[in-house]
Short mmCIF file of C-alpha atoms and ligand atoms in Angstrom, two decimals:
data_model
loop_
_atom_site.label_atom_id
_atom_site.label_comp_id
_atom_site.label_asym_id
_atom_site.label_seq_id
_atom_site.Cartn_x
_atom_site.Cartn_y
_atom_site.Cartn_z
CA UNK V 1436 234.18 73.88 142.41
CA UNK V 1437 234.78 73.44 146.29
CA UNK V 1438 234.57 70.49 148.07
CA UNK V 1439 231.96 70.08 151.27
CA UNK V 1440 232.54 68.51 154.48
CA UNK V 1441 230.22 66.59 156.71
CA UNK V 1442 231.55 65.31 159.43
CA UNK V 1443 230.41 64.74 163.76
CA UNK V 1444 231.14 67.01 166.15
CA UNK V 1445 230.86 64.81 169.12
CA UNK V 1446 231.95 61.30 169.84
CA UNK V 1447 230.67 59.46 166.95
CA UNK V 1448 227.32 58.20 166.07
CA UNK V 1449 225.76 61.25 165.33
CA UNK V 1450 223.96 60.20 162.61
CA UNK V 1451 226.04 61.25 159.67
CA UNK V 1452 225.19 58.41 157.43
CA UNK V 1453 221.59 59.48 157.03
CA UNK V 1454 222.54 63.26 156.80
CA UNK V 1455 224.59 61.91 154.17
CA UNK V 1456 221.78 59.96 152.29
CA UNK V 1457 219.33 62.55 152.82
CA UNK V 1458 222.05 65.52 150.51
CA UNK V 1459 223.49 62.98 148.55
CA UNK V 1460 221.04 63.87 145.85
CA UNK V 1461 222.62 67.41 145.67
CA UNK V 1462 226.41 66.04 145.25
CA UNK V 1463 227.70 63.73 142.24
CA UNK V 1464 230.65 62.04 144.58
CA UNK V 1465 230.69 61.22 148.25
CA UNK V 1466 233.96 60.22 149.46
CA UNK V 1467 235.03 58.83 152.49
CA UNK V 1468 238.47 60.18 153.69
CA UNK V 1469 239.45 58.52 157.30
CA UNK V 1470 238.75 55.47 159.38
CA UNK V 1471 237.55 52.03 158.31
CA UNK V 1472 235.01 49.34 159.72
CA UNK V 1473 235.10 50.89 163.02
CA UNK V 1474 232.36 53.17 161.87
CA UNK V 1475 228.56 52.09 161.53
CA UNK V 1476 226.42 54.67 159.53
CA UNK V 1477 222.75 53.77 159.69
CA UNK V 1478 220.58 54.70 156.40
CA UNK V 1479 216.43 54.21 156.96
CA UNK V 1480 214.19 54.30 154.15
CA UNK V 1481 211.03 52.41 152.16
CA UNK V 1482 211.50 50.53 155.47
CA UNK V 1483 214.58 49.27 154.69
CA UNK V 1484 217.63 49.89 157.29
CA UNK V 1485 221.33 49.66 156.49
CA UNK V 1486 223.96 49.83 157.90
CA UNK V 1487 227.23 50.57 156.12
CA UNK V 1488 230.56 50.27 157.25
CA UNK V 1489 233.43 51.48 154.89
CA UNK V 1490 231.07 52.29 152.16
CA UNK V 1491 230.12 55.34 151.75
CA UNK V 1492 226.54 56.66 152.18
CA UNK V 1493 225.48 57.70 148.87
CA UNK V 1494 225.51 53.91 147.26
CA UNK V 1495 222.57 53.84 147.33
CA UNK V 1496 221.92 56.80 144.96
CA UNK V 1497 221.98 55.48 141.75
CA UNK V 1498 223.30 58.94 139.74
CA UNK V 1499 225.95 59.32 143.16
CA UNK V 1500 229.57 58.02 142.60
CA UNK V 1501 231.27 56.81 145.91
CA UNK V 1502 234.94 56.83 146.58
CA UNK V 1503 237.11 55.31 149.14
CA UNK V 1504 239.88 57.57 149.80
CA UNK V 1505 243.66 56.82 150.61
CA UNK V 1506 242.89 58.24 154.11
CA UNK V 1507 240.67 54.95 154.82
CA UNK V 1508 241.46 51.56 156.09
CA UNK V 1509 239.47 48.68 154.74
CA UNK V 1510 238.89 45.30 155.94
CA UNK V 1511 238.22 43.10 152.20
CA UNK V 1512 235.91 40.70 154.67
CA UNK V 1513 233.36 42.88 156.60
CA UNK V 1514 233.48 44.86 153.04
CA UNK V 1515 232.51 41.68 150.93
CA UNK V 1516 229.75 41.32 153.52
CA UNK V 1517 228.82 44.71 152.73
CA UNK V 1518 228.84 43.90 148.85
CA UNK V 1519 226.90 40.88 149.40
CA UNK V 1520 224.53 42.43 151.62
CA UNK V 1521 223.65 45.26 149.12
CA UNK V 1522 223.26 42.70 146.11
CA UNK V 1523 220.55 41.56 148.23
CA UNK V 1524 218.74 44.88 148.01
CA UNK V 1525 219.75 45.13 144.53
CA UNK V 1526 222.32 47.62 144.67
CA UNK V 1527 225.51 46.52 142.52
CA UNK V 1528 228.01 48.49 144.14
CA UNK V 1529 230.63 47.87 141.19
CA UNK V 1530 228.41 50.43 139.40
CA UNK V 1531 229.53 53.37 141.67
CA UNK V 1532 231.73 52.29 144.09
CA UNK V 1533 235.76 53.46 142.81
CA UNK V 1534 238.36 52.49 145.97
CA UNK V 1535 241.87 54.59 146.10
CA UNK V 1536 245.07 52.46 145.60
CA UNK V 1537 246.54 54.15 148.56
CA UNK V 1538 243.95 52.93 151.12
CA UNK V 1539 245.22 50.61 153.54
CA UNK V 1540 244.37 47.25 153.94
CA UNK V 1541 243.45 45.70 157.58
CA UNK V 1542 244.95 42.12 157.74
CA UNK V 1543 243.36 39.49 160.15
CA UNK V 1544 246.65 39.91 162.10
CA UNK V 1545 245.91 43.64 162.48
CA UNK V 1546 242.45 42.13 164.77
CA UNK V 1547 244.17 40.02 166.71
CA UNK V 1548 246.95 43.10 167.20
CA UNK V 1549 244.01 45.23 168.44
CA UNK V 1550 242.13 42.30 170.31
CA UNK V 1551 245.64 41.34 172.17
CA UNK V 1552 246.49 45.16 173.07
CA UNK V 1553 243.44 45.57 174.31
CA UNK V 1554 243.19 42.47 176.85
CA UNK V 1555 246.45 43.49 177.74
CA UNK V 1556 245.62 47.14 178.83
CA UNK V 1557 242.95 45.46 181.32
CA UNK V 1558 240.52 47.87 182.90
CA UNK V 1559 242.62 50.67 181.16
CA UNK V 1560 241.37 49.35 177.86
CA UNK V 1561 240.21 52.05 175.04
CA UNK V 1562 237.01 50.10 174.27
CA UNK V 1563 238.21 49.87 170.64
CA UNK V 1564 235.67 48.44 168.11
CA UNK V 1565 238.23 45.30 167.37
CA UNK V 1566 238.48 45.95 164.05
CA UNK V 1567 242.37 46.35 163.67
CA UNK V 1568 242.12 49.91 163.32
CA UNK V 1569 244.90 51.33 165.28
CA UNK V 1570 247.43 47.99 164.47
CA UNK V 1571 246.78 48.79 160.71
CA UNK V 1572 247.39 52.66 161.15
CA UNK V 1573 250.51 52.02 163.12
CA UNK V 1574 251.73 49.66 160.54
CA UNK V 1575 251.04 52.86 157.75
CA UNK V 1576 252.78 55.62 159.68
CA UNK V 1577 255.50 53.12 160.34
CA UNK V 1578 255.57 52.63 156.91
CA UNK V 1579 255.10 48.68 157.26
CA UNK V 1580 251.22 48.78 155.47
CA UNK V 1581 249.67 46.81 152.47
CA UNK V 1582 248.08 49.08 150.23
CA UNK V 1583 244.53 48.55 147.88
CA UNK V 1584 247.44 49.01 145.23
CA UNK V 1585 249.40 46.25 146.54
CA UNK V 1586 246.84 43.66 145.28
CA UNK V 1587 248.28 43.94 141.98
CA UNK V 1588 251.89 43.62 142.39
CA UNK V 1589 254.09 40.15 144.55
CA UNK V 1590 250.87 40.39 146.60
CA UNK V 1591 251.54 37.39 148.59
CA UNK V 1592 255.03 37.79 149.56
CA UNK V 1593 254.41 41.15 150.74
CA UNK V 1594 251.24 39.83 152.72
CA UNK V 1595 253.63 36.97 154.38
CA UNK V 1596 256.47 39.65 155.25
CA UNK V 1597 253.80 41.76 157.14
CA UNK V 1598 252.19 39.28 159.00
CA UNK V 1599 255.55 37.48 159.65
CA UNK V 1600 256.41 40.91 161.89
CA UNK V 1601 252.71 40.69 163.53
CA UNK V 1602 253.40 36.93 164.99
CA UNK V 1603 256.74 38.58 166.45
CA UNK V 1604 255.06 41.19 167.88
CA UNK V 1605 252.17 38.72 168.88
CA UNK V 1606 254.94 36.91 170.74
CA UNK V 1607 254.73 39.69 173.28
CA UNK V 1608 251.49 39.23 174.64
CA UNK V 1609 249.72 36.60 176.62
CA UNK V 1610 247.24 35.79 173.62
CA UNK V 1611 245.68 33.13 172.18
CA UNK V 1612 244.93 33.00 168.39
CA UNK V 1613 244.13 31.26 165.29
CA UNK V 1614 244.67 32.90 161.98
CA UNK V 1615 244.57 30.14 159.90
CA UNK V 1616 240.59 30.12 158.67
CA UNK V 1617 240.23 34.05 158.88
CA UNK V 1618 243.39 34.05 156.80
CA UNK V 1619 241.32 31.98 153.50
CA UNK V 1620 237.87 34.14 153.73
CA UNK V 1621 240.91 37.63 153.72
CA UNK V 1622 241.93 35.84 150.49
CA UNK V 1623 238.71 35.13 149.29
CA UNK V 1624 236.81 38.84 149.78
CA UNK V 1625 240.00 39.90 148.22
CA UNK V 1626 238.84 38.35 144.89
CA UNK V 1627 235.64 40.77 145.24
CA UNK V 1628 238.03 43.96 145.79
CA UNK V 1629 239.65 42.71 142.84
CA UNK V 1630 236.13 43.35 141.15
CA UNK V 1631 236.30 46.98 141.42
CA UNK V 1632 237.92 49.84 140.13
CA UNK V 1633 241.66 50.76 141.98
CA UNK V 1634 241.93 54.23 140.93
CA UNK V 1635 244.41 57.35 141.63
CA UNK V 1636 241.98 59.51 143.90
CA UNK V 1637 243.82 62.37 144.16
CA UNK V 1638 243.49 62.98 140.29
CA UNK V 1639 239.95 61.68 139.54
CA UNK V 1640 238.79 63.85 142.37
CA UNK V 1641 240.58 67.28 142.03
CA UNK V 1642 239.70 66.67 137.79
CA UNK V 1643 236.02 66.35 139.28
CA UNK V 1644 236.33 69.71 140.89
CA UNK V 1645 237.75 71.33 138.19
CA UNK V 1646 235.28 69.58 135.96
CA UNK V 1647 232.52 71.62 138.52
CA UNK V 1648 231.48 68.29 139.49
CA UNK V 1649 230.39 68.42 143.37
CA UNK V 1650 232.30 66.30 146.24
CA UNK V 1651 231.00 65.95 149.84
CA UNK V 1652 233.50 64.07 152.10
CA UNK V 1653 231.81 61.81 154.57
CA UNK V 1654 233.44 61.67 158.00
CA UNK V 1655 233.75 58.87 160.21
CA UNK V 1656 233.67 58.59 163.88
CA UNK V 1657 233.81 62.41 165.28
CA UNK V 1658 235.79 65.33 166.41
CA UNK V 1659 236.26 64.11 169.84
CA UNK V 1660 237.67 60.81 168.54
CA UNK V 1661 240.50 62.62 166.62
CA UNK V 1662 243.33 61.05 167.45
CA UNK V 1663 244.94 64.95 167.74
CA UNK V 1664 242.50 66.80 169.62
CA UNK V 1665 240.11 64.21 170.89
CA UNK V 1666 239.88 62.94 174.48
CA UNK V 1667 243.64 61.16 173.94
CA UNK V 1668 244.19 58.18 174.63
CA UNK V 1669 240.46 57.25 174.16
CA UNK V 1670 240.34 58.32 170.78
CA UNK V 1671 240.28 56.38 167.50
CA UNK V 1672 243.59 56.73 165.15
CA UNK V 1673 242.97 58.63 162.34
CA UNK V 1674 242.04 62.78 161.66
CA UNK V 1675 238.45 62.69 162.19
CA UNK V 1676 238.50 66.79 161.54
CA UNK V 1677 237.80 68.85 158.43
CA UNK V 1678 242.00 68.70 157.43
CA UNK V 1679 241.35 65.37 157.77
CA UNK V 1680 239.61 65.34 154.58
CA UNK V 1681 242.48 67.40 152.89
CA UNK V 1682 244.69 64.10 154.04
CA UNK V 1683 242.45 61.56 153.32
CA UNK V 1684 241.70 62.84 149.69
CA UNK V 1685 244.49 64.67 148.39
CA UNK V 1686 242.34 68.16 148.20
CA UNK V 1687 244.09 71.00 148.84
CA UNK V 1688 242.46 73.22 151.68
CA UNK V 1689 241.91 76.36 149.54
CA UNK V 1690 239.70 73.54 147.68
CA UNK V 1691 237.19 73.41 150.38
CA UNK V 1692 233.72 74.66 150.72
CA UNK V 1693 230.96 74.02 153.33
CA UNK V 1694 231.58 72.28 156.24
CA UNK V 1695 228.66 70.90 157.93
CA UNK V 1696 228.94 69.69 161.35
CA UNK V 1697 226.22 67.05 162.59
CA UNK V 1698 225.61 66.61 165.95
CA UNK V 1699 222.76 65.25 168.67
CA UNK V 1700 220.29 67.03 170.20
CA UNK V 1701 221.88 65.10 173.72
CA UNK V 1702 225.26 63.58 173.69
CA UNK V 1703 226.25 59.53 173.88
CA UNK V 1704 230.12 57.71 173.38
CA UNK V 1705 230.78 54.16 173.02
CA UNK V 1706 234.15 52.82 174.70
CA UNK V 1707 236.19 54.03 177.32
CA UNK V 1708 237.35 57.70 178.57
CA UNK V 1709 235.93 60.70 179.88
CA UNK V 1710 232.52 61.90 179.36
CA UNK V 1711 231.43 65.46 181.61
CA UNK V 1712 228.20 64.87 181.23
CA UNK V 1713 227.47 61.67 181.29
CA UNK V 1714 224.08 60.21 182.98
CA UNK V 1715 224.90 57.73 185.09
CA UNK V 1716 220.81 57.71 186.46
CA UNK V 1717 217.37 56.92 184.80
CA UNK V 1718 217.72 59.92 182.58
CA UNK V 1719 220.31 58.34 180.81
CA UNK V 1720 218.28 54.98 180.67
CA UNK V 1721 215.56 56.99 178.88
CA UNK V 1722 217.48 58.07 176.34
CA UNK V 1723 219.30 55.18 175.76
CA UNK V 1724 216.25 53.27 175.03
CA UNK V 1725 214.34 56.03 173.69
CA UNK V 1726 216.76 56.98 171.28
CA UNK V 1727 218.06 53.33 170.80
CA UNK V 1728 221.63 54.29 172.09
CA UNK V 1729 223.12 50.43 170.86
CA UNK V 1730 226.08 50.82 169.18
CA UNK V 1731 225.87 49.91 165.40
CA UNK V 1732 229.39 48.44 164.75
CA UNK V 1733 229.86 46.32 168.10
CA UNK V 1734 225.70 46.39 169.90
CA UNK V 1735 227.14 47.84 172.90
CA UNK V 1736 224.93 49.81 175.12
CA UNK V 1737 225.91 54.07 174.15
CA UNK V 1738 227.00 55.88 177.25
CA UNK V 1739 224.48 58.95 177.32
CA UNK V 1740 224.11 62.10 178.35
CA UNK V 1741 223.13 65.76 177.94
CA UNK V 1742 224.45 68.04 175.28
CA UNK V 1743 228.26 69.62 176.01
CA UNK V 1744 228.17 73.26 174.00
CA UNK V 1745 232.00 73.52 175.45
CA UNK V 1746 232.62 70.07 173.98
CA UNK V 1747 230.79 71.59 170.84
CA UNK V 1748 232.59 75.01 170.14
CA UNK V 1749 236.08 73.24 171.01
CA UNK V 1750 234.66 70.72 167.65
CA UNK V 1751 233.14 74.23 165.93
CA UNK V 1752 236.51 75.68 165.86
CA UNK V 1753 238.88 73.09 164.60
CA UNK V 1754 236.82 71.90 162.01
CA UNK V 1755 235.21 75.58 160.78
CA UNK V 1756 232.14 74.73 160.63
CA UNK V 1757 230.07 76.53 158.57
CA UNK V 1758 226.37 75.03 159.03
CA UNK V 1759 225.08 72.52 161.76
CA UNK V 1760 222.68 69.66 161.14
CA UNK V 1761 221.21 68.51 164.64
CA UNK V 1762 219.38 64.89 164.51
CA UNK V 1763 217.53 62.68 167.32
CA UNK V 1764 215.61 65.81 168.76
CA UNK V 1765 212.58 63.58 168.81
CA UNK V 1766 214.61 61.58 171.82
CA UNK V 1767 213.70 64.73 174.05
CA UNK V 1768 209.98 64.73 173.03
CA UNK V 1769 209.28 63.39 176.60
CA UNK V 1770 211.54 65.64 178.72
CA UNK V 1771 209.69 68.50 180.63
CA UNK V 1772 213.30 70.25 181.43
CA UNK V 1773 216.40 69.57 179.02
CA UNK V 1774 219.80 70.43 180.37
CA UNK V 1775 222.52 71.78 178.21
CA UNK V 1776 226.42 71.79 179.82
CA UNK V 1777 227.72 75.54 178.33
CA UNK V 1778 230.86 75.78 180.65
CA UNK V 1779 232.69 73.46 183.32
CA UNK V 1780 233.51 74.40 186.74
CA UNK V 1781 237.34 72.97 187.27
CA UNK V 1782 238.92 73.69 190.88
CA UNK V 1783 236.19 76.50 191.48
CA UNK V 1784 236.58 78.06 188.05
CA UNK V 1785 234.82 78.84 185.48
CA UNK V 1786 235.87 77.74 181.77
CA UNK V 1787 234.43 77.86 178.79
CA UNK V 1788 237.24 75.60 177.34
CA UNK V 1789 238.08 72.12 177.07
CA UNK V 1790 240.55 71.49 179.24
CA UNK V 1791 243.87 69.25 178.75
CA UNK V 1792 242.85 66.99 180.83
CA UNK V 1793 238.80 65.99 181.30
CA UNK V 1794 238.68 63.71 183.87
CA UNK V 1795 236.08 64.05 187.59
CA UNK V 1796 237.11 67.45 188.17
CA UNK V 1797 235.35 69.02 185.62
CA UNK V 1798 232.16 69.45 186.18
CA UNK V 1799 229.93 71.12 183.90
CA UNK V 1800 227.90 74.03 184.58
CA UNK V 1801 223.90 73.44 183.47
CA UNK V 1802 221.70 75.78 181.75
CA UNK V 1803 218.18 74.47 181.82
CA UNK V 1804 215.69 74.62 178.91
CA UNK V 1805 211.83 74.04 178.91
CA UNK V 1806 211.20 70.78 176.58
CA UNK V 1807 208.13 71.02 173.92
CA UNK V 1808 206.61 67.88 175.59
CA UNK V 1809 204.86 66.92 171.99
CA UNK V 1810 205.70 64.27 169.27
CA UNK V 1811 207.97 65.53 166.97
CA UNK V 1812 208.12 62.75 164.35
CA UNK V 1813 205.58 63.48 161.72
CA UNK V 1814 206.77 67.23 161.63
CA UNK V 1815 207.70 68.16 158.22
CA UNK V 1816 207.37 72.10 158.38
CA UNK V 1817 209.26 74.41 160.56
CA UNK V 1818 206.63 76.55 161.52
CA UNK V 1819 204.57 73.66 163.04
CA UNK V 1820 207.88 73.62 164.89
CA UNK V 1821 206.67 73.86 168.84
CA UNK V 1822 207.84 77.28 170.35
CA UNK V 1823 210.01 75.90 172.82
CA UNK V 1824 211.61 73.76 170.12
CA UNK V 1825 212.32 76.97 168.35
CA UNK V 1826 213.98 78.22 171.57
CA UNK V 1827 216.00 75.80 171.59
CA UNK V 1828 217.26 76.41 168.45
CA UNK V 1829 218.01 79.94 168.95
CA UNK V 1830 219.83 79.58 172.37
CA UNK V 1831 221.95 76.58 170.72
CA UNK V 1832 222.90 78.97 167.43
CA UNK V 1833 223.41 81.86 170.05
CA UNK V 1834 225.88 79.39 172.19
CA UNK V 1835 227.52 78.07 169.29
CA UNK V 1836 227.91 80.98 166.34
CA UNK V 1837 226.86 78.88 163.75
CA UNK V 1838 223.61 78.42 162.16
CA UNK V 1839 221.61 75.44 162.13
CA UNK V 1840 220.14 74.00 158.68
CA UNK V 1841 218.58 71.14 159.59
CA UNK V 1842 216.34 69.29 162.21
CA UNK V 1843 216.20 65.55 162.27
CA UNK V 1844 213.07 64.09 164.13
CA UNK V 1845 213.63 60.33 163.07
CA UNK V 1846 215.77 57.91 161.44
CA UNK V 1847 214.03 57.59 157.91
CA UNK V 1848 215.08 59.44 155.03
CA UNK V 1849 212.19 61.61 155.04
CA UNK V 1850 212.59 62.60 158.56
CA UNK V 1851 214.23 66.06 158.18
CA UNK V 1852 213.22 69.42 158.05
CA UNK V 1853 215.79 72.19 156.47
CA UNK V 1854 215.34 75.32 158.71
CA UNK V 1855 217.25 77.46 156.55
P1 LIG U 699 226.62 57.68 162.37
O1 LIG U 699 227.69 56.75 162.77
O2 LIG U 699 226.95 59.11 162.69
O3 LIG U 699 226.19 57.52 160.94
O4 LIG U 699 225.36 57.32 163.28
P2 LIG U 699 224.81 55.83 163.60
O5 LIG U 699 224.12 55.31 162.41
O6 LIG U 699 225.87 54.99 164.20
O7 LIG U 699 223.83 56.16 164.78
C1 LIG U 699 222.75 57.01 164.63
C2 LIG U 699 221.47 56.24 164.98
O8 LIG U 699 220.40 57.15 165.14
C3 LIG U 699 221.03 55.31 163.86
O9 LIG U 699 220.37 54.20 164.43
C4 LIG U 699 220.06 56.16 163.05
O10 LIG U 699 219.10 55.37 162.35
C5 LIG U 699 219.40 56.94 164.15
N1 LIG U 699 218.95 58.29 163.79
C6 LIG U 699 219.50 59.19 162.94
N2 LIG U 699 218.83 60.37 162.98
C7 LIG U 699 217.83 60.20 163.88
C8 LIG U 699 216.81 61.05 164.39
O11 LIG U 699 216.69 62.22 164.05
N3 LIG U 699 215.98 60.52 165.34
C9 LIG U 699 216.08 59.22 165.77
N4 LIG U 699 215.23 58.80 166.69
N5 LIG U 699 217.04 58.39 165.31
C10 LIG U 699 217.89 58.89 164.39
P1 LIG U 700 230.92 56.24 163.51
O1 LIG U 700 231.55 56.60 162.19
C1 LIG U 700 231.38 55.83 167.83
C2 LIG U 700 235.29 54.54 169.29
C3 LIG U 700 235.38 53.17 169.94
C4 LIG U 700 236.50 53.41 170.92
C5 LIG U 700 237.44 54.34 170.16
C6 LIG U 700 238.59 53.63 169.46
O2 LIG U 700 229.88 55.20 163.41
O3 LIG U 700 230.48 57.47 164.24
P2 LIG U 700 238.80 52.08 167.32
O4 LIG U 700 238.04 50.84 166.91
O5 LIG U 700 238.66 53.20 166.35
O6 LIG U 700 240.21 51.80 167.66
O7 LIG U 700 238.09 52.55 168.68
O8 LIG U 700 236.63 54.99 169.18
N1 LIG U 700 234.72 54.55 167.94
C7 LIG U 700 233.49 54.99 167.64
N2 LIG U 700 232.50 55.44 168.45
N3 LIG U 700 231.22 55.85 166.49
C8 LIG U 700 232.20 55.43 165.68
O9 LIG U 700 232.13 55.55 164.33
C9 LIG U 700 233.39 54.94 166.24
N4 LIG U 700 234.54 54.44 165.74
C10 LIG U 700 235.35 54.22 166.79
O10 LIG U 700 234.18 52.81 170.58
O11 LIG U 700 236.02 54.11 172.04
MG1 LIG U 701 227.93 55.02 163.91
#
């Protein structure tokens, strides 16, 4: 058996998490293979709406096993609040939740690492989430990191030698911090990891395959966030692509199957960096509000815009994309025109690729679609699909070689419609 990939295509926030609740059903494991807390992945249903942070998005699937690969970074306190937040909906995550032994652990030092880099990069900040994610993936390609495995063996001592270098490096900046009462609550949600199941992933997951047992890796963040190809240095620091989920599991690549790409019918990014087609007018109010464009990790306001098919084949290609899942078309139910950026225009030129360097000069080159001006929310058939809906379709799958499988028109569960 092959594993699938699901994964976004632009920056982030695509809506992956409900994707992945909605074909969780279909898979035995999902496993998440990069980032950590940084991520938010929103799952709607029986009225309920969670958000999830380094848990992956089938928990809630009783018969679906969830893994947290070595390729993640977890923070044991906004996890435990993740625990403790499901055991209020009833969901005992110890059930079906297995972690990996080689995922790093963020240490409240790693936050104030992020927080004091930040402040000191000024306006040139990356809008990181805070979370400690780049400190705590420094610290594991400098080979310096506490690992899920490390729980078990001198612990302490190894904790005290790591955060002994962060005050050093702390020493550095012009920050103020406390670590003291952050440092007891670490310790404490550490005694709730301790309460699930450390496991080798690389073997429990490749004997699942060969078992013909069926693995979808979730992805985090999205292409254009990959700290690689993205929009560098306003990126996050892990492989957000498809090889990403090679790393982040241990799965070889002839091991993988599908990959399904997930993107919005429009385009938003939280944080800093460039952003071609960016609204900086009431169209991008509109579909800020109407698609609630608030970040679901940090509440900041999503930067939004229209859809970037350059932006999207650059993502198509490195990730091989198979099948695309498009959500949030029911945010251009009021449009009469939609816009859709399929090349830029750099010094008088015409490209149809991303460019080194995206910055003011590119400026991207509009085709312009008629919108279906209808609700598209209680849709649950195709072919009550409104023409120019179907239009758009077909000019997107034309654009971008791949074919689409499934229209979201809504956050819940039920909101999806599988075209093909
Ligand atoms: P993720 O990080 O890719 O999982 O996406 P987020 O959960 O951060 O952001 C997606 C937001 O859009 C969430 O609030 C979802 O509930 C919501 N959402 C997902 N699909 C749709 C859709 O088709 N239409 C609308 N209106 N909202 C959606
Ligand atoms: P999901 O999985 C959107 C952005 C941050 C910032 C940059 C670096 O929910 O799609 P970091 O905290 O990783 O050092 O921040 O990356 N970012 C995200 N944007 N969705 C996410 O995750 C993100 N995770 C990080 O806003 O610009
Ligand atoms: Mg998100």
């Amino acid at each position: 058996m092959k594993m699938d990939i699901l994964l976004g295509l632009q920056w982030g926030d695509e809506g992956k998490g409900k994707v992945v609740d909605v074909l969780s059903p279909s898979y035995d494991v999902i496993a998440r293979f990069q980032g950590g807390p940084n991520a938010g992945h929103t799952l709607e249903f029986n009225n309920i709406k969670h958000i999830l942070h380094n848990i992956p998005s089938g928990i809630f699937r009783k018969d679906t096993m969830n893994i947290i690969g070595n390729g993640v970074v977890l923070d044991p306190i906004i996890f435990k609040k993740e625990i403790d937040s499901l055991h209020k909906l009833n969901v005992d995550a110890t059930r079906n939740l297995l972690i990996s032994k080689k995922a790093h652990l963020i240490l409240p030092s790693h936050r104030i690492l992020d927080a004091a880099s930040e402040k000191s990069k000024g306006a040139g900040k990356i809008g990181s989430t805070l979370k400690g994610i780049s400190p705590t993936y420094m610290d594991k390609t400098g080979r310096n990191g506490l690992r899920i495995g490390d729980i078990t063996i001198h612990f302490r001592e190894k904790y005290d030698a790591l955060v002994a270098k962060h005050k050093k490096l702390l020493q550095i900046y012009d920050f103020d911090y406390d670590i003291k009462e952050t440092e007891t609550e670490w310790f404490e949600a550490i005694n709730t990891l301790k309460k699930f199941k450390f496991i080798d992933s690389e073997y429990v997951i490749n004997d699942l395959l060969n078992k013909g047992k069926k693995i979808l890796a979730e992805g985090a963040q999205g292409t254009l966030l990959d700290i690689d190809f993205g929009s560098y240095p306003f990126v996050t620091s892990s492989n957000t692509i498809s090889a990403g989920a090679c790393i982040g599991l241990g799965v070889p690549p002839s091991k993988i199957g599908k990959v399904i790409g997930v993107f919005k019918a429009y385009c938003t990014r939280v944080g800093s960096g460039p952003f071609p087609t960016e609204l900086f007018d009431d169209t991008g109010d509109d579909l800020r509000l109407t698609g609630q464009e608030f970040g679901s990790t940090t509440g900041r306001p999503r930067r939004c815009g229209w859809i970037d098919l350059v932006a999207l084949r650059y993502s198509i290609m490195l990730n091989g994309v198979t099948q695309l899942v498009m959500t949030k078309a029911d945010v251009l139910d009021n449009f009469d025109t939609i816009y859709a950026a399929t090349a830029y225009k750099v010094n008088g030129k015409i490209i149809r690729c991303l460019p080194y360097q995206l910055d003011k000069n590119t400026i991207p080159v509009y085709k312009k679609i008629k919108g279906w001006k209808c609700k598209l929310t209680d849709i649950r058939r195709n072919k009550d699909f409104p023409k120019e809906l179907v239009n758009y379709i077909s000019f997107l799958e034309k654009e971008l070689e791949v074919p689409v499988h499934y229209i979201s028109v809504g956050p819940d569960r039920n909101q999806i419609i599988k075209v093909k």
